């Protein structure tokens, strides 16, 4: 049987349990500037009309924004949006209050600027799988090769957001989720920086054959030599390259991947712990429980109880 190709996006988003919510937007005119607190979640925005500036705390220079640009903010840092960053900013809370709906607010005089925003809700336990690998900002310019697909999604999102039709809210959320995935793809296609970690390893062509083996059969007792041979490297070269890209050695990665699978199974399935241990390649329930506790900080039964199952 042929090995299914590794799909880092599907796996990563599945385990992070990423769900996208359209959170609204605003129109603006004249001179304006808004200061936003640290988002508390991954947020992304699309500039649908006009232009402005994005200034993120800790970044060396502001980013110029134009119509059609899309940007994603994984970092928990305050930021400012405005036509003139030199003016005193208005606090976002004063503009939007505690509103979490999908309303469009008006700022200043006119509507020559239009922004629509959304945020990504992550699983509290596994969301770090996504947040820990992303840079402080991902900016996809309207001139980027990947922008055409984003523009089509944005057009459909605006139509659904404005429509008073059955299912419009669900359709808008699905379009926003697809937009989020396409932003991540665009970042990778552009060769954007990724820290050592899961997604960088999953998109490394030299490591892909070995990762397919581990992801395809995580319960097998893979040996370093087998994985190195699949990647067409010596054991030493493979181990060194794997750690530089993934941040951990190959067999430690295999253990971590097994534990991610175990967490998901314990939250969503009713299988006995002994059966799960056997499925993931452990000789005994106690060996699996010790490994699970070492990685997660608690035993599998306690973890299952803590997640409400």
Short mmCIF file of C-alpha atoms in Angstrom, two decimals:
data_model
loop_
_atom_site.label_atom_id
_atom_site.label_comp_id
_atom_site.label_asym_id
_atom_site.label_seq_id
_atom_site.Cartn_x
_atom_site.Cartn_y
_atom_site.Cartn_z
CA UNK A 1 0.00 0.00 0.00
CA UNK A 2 1.41 3.42 -0.94
CA UNK A 3 2.17 5.86 1.84
CA UNK A 4 -0.26 8.77 2.10
CA UNK A 5 1.48 12.13 1.75
CA UNK A 6 2.15 14.03 4.94
CA UNK A 7 -0.25 16.94 5.36
CA UNK A 8 1.19 19.27 8.02
CA UNK A 9 -1.68 21.74 7.83
CA UNK A 10 -4.46 19.22 8.40
CA UNK A 11 -2.63 17.51 11.25
CA UNK A 12 -1.59 20.76 12.90
CA UNK A 13 -5.01 22.40 12.68
CA UNK A 14 -6.69 19.19 13.85
CA UNK A 15 -4.60 18.92 16.99
CA UNK A 16 -4.72 22.64 17.73
CA UNK A 17 -8.52 22.41 17.21
CA UNK A 18 -8.45 25.71 15.31
CA UNK A 19 -11.88 27.27 14.76
CA UNK A 20 -12.33 30.61 13.02
CA UNK A 21 -14.81 33.32 14.01
CA UNK A 22 -15.56 36.46 12.01
CA UNK A 23 -15.31 39.23 14.57
CA UNK A 24 -16.40 42.28 12.59
CA UNK A 25 -14.57 45.31 11.27
CA UNK A 26 -14.69 49.04 10.73
CA UNK A 27 -14.71 51.78 8.15
CA UNK A 28 -12.72 54.96 8.64
CA UNK A 29 -12.04 58.29 7.01
CA UNK A 30 -9.84 61.32 7.57
CA UNK A 31 -7.01 61.06 10.09
CA UNK A 32 -7.42 58.21 12.57
CA UNK A 33 -5.42 55.86 14.78
CA UNK A 34 -6.56 53.00 17.05
CA UNK A 35 -4.51 51.17 19.67
CA UNK A 36 -5.39 47.52 20.31
CA UNK A 37 -4.40 45.53 23.41
CA UNK A 38 -2.66 42.13 23.07
CA UNK A 39 -5.24 40.05 21.17
CA UNK A 40 -5.32 37.03 23.49
CA UNK A 41 -5.82 34.87 20.39
CA UNK A 42 -4.60 34.64 16.79
CA UNK A 43 -6.23 37.45 14.83
CA UNK A 44 -6.18 38.23 11.13
CA UNK A 45 -7.45 41.14 9.09
CA UNK A 46 -8.13 42.00 5.47
CA UNK A 47 -7.88 45.52 4.04
CA UNK A 48 -10.82 45.76 1.65
CA UNK A 49 -10.58 49.43 0.79
CA UNK A 50 -8.05 52.22 1.25
CA UNK A 51 -4.70 52.07 3.01
CA UNK A 52 -3.07 52.68 6.37
CA UNK A 53 -0.33 51.60 8.75
CA UNK A 54 0.19 48.69 11.12
CA UNK A 55 2.59 49.21 14.04
CA UNK A 56 3.23 46.18 16.27
CA UNK A 57 5.00 46.60 19.60
CA UNK A 58 8.48 45.13 19.36
CA UNK A 59 8.69 45.30 15.55
CA UNK A 60 11.43 47.61 14.19
CA UNK A 61 9.26 49.53 11.70
CA UNK A 62 5.55 49.94 10.89
CA UNK A 63 4.04 48.08 7.95
CA UNK A 64 2.29 49.98 5.16
CA UNK A 65 -1.07 48.41 4.27
CA UNK A 66 -2.93 48.64 0.98
CA UNK A 67 -6.28 47.38 -0.29
CA UNK A 68 -6.13 43.64 -0.80
CA UNK A 69 -3.42 43.07 1.83
CA UNK A 70 -4.10 40.46 4.51
CA UNK A 71 -2.20 40.17 7.79
CA UNK A 72 -2.19 37.69 10.64
CA UNK A 73 -1.07 38.43 14.21
CA UNK A 74 -0.09 35.34 16.22
CA UNK A 75 2.00 37.26 18.77
CA UNK A 76 0.41 38.54 21.96
CA UNK A 77 1.56 42.13 21.54
CA UNK A 78 -0.27 45.47 21.50
CA UNK A 79 -0.57 47.05 18.06
CA UNK A 80 -1.83 50.21 16.37
CA UNK A 81 -3.75 50.68 13.13
CA UNK A 82 -4.14 54.09 11.57
CA UNK A 83 -3.87 56.49 8.70
CA UNK A 84 -1.52 58.64 10.81
CA UNK A 85 0.53 56.93 13.52
CA UNK A 86 1.82 60.30 14.77
CA UNK A 87 -1.57 61.27 16.20
CA UNK A 88 -2.77 60.25 19.65
CA UNK A 89 -4.51 56.87 19.30
CA UNK A 90 -8.02 56.05 20.42
CA UNK A 91 -8.21 52.91 22.56
CA UNK A 92 -9.94 50.02 20.79
CA UNK A 93 -12.14 49.37 23.81
CA UNK A 94 -13.59 52.88 23.47
CA UNK A 95 -14.49 52.11 19.84
CA UNK A 96 -15.66 48.52 20.04
CA UNK A 97 -16.47 48.10 23.75
CA UNK A 98 -17.01 44.48 24.77
CA UNK A 99 -18.77 43.71 21.49
CA UNK A 100 -17.85 40.27 20.15
CA UNK A 101 -20.38 40.24 17.34
CA UNK A 102 -19.87 40.88 13.67
CA UNK A 103 -20.82 44.53 13.51
CA UNK A 104 -19.08 47.16 11.40
CA UNK A 105 -18.10 50.34 13.27
CA UNK A 106 -17.52 53.80 11.83
CA UNK A 107 -14.40 55.80 12.77
CA UNK A 108 -13.76 59.39 11.79
CA UNK A 109 -15.30 61.06 8.75
CA UNK A 110 -15.90 59.10 5.56
CA UNK A 111 -15.42 55.49 4.60
CA UNK A 112 -12.36 55.49 2.37
CA UNK A 113 -10.86 52.70 4.55
CA UNK A 114 -12.57 49.36 5.22
CA UNK A 115 -11.15 46.50 7.30
CA UNK A 116 -12.71 43.14 8.16
CA UNK A 117 -11.32 40.95 10.94
CA UNK A 118 -11.55 37.43 12.34
CA UNK A 119 -9.93 35.44 15.10
CA UNK A 120 -8.91 31.83 15.60
CA UNK A 121 -10.04 29.92 18.69
CA UNK A 122 -7.59 27.20 19.74
CA UNK A 123 -7.77 24.25 22.08
CA UNK A 124 -6.41 25.42 25.48
CA UNK A 125 -4.25 22.31 25.84
CA UNK A 126 -2.91 21.89 22.28
CA UNK A 127 -3.17 25.37 20.78
CA UNK A 128 0.53 25.98 21.44
CA UNK A 129 1.28 23.53 18.60
CA UNK A 130 0.23 26.35 16.29
CA UNK A 131 1.09 29.54 18.18
CA UNK A 132 4.65 28.45 19.01
CA UNK A 133 5.68 28.07 15.37
CA UNK A 134 4.39 31.32 13.88
CA UNK A 135 6.26 34.64 13.57
CA UNK A 136 4.90 37.82 15.23
CA UNK A 137 3.19 38.90 11.99
CA UNK A 138 2.40 37.31 8.63
CA UNK A 139 1.66 39.87 5.91
CA UNK A 140 0.44 38.71 2.50
CA UNK A 141 0.60 41.58 0.01
CA UNK A 142 -2.10 42.07 -2.60
CA UNK A 143 0.63 41.72 -5.23
CA UNK A 144 1.81 38.28 -3.99
CA UNK A 145 1.32 35.30 -6.34
CA UNK A 146 -0.94 33.68 -3.72
CA UNK A 147 -3.14 36.76 -3.41
CA UNK A 148 -5.60 35.91 -6.19
CA UNK A 149 -7.12 33.04 -4.23
CA UNK A 150 -7.27 35.20 -1.11
CA UNK A 151 -9.09 37.96 -3.01
CA UNK A 152 -11.77 35.54 -4.21
CA UNK A 153 -12.31 34.33 -0.65
CA UNK A 154 -12.47 37.90 0.63
CA UNK A 155 -15.08 38.81 -1.97
CA UNK A 156 -17.22 35.83 -0.95
CA UNK A 157 -16.69 36.60 2.74
CA UNK A 158 -17.89 40.18 2.31
CA UNK A 159 -20.96 38.97 0.40
CA UNK A 160 -21.86 36.46 3.12
CA UNK A 161 -21.15 38.94 5.89
CA UNK A 162 -23.49 41.47 4.31
CA UNK A 163 -26.21 38.97 3.36
CA UNK A 164 -29.27 38.38 5.49
CA UNK A 165 -29.65 34.83 4.22
CA UNK A 166 -30.06 31.47 5.99
CA UNK A 167 -26.69 30.06 6.94
CA UNK A 168 -24.78 33.27 6.21
CA UNK A 169 -23.01 33.19 9.57
CA UNK A 170 -21.85 29.61 9.13
CA UNK A 171 -20.76 30.25 5.53
CA UNK A 172 -18.78 33.32 6.62
CA UNK A 173 -17.01 31.33 9.36
CA UNK A 174 -16.09 28.56 6.90
CA UNK A 175 -14.75 31.08 4.38
CA UNK A 176 -12.74 32.80 7.11
CA UNK A 177 -11.26 29.45 8.17
CA UNK A 178 -10.22 28.71 4.60
CA UNK A 179 -8.75 32.21 4.40
CA UNK A 180 -6.71 31.48 7.54
CA UNK A 181 -5.32 28.28 5.98
CA UNK A 182 -4.48 30.09 2.74
CA UNK A 183 -2.59 32.77 4.69
CA UNK A 184 -0.44 30.06 6.28
CA UNK A 185 0.14 28.47 2.88
CA UNK A 186 1.12 31.80 1.39
CA UNK A 187 3.61 32.36 4.20
CA UNK A 188 5.27 29.01 3.50
CA UNK A 189 5.19 29.49 -0.28
CA UNK A 190 6.96 32.82 0.12
CA UNK A 191 9.72 31.15 2.14
CA UNK A 192 8.68 32.93 5.33
CA UNK A 193 10.75 32.17 8.42
CA UNK A 194 9.71 29.34 10.73
CA UNK A 195 11.37 28.53 14.04
CA UNK A 196 12.64 25.01 14.65
CA UNK A 197 9.57 22.89 15.32
CA UNK A 198 6.80 20.68 14.05
CA UNK A 199 5.69 22.56 10.92
CA UNK A 200 9.21 23.39 9.79
CA UNK A 201 10.07 19.69 10.00
CA UNK A 202 6.89 18.70 8.16
CA UNK A 203 7.74 21.03 5.27
CA UNK A 204 11.39 19.99 5.01
CA UNK A 205 11.77 17.93 1.82
CA UNK A 206 14.76 15.97 3.16
CA UNK A 207 12.89 14.84 6.28
CA UNK A 208 9.52 14.18 4.62
CA UNK A 209 10.10 10.45 3.92
CA UNK A 210 11.02 9.75 7.56
CA UNK A 211 8.13 11.81 8.88
CA UNK A 212 5.71 9.91 6.64
CA UNK A 213 6.88 6.69 8.24
CA UNK A 214 6.44 7.99 11.81
CA UNK A 215 3.07 9.62 11.11
CA UNK A 216 1.82 6.69 9.06
CA UNK A 217 2.67 4.01 11.66
CA UNK A 218 3.33 5.70 15.03
CA UNK A 219 3.00 2.44 16.97
CA UNK A 220 5.98 0.82 15.29
CA UNK A 221 9.31 0.73 17.13
CA UNK A 222 11.15 2.80 14.56
CA UNK A 223 14.94 2.70 14.70
CA UNK A 224 17.16 5.65 13.86
CA UNK A 225 18.83 3.71 11.06
CA UNK A 226 15.49 2.95 9.37
CA UNK A 227 14.44 6.59 9.44
CA UNK A 228 17.84 7.78 8.19
CA UNK A 229 17.73 5.28 5.31
CA UNK A 230 14.27 6.52 4.29
CA UNK A 231 15.64 10.07 4.21
CA UNK A 232 18.71 8.92 2.23
CA UNK A 233 21.15 10.15 4.88
CA UNK A 234 23.66 8.65 7.24
CA UNK A 235 22.51 8.16 10.82
CA UNK A 236 24.68 11.04 12.04
CA UNK A 237 23.66 13.47 9.28
CA UNK A 238 19.99 12.58 9.70
CA UNK A 239 20.03 13.00 13.49
CA UNK A 240 21.87 16.33 13.25
CA UNK A 241 19.64 17.73 10.51
CA UNK A 242 16.44 16.52 12.18
CA UNK A 243 17.28 18.19 15.49
CA UNK A 244 18.28 21.44 13.76
CA UNK A 245 14.95 21.58 11.90
CA UNK A 246 12.52 20.04 14.42
CA UNK A 247 14.21 21.26 17.59
CA UNK A 248 14.31 17.75 19.09
CA UNK A 249 15.92 14.40 18.11
CA UNK A 250 13.96 12.03 15.81
CA UNK A 251 12.91 9.49 18.43
CA UNK A 252 11.92 12.26 20.85
CA UNK A 253 9.75 13.64 18.05
CA UNK A 254 8.17 10.20 17.63
CA UNK A 255 7.34 10.11 21.34
CA UNK A 256 5.89 13.63 21.20
CA UNK A 257 3.77 12.69 18.16
CA UNK A 258 2.46 9.61 19.98
CA UNK A 259 1.49 11.77 22.93
CA UNK A 260 -0.38 14.21 20.68
CA UNK A 261 -2.31 11.25 19.28
CA UNK A 262 -2.92 9.98 22.80
CA UNK A 263 -4.25 13.36 23.97
CA UNK A 264 -6.68 13.47 21.07
CA UNK A 265 -7.82 9.89 21.66
CA UNK A 266 -8.29 10.46 25.39
CA UNK A 267 -10.43 13.53 24.71
CA UNK A 268 -12.53 12.11 21.88
CA UNK A 269 -12.58 8.33 22.26
CA UNK A 270 -13.63 5.91 24.97
CA UNK A 271 -10.92 3.32 24.32
CA UNK A 272 -9.32 1.79 27.44
CA UNK A 273 -5.88 3.11 28.30
CA UNK A 274 -4.41 -0.39 27.86
CA UNK A 275 -5.73 -0.54 24.28
CA UNK A 276 -4.36 2.93 23.52
CA UNK A 277 -0.97 1.90 24.92
CA UNK A 278 -0.84 -1.12 22.62
CA UNK A 279 -1.94 0.95 19.60
CA UNK A 280 0.90 3.43 20.15
CA UNK A 281 3.59 0.79 20.51
CA UNK A 282 4.05 0.48 24.27
CA UNK A 283 4.67 -2.97 25.79
CA UNK A 284 2.53 -2.22 28.84
CA UNK A 285 -0.01 0.24 30.15
CA UNK A 286 2.44 1.38 32.83
CA UNK A 287 5.15 2.15 30.23
CA UNK A 288 2.66 4.23 28.25
CA UNK A 289 1.37 6.00 31.37
CA UNK A 290 4.90 6.90 32.45
CA UNK A 291 5.70 8.31 28.99
CA UNK A 292 2.43 10.24 28.88
CA UNK A 293 3.00 11.75 32.32
CA UNK A 294 6.58 12.67 31.45
CA UNK A 295 5.40 14.64 28.40
CA UNK A 296 2.11 16.13 29.63
CA UNK A 297 2.65 16.35 33.39
CA UNK A 298 -0.24 14.05 34.31
CA UNK A 299 -1.26 10.42 33.84
CA UNK A 300 -3.67 9.43 31.03
CA UNK A 301 -6.60 8.68 33.35
CA UNK A 302 -6.24 11.99 35.12
CA UNK A 303 -5.97 13.72 31.74
CA UNK A 304 -9.15 12.05 30.52
CA UNK A 305 -10.94 13.07 33.73
CA UNK A 306 -9.69 16.66 33.41
CA UNK A 307 -11.07 16.91 29.87
CA UNK A 308 -14.51 15.77 31.00
CA UNK A 309 -14.55 12.22 29.62
#
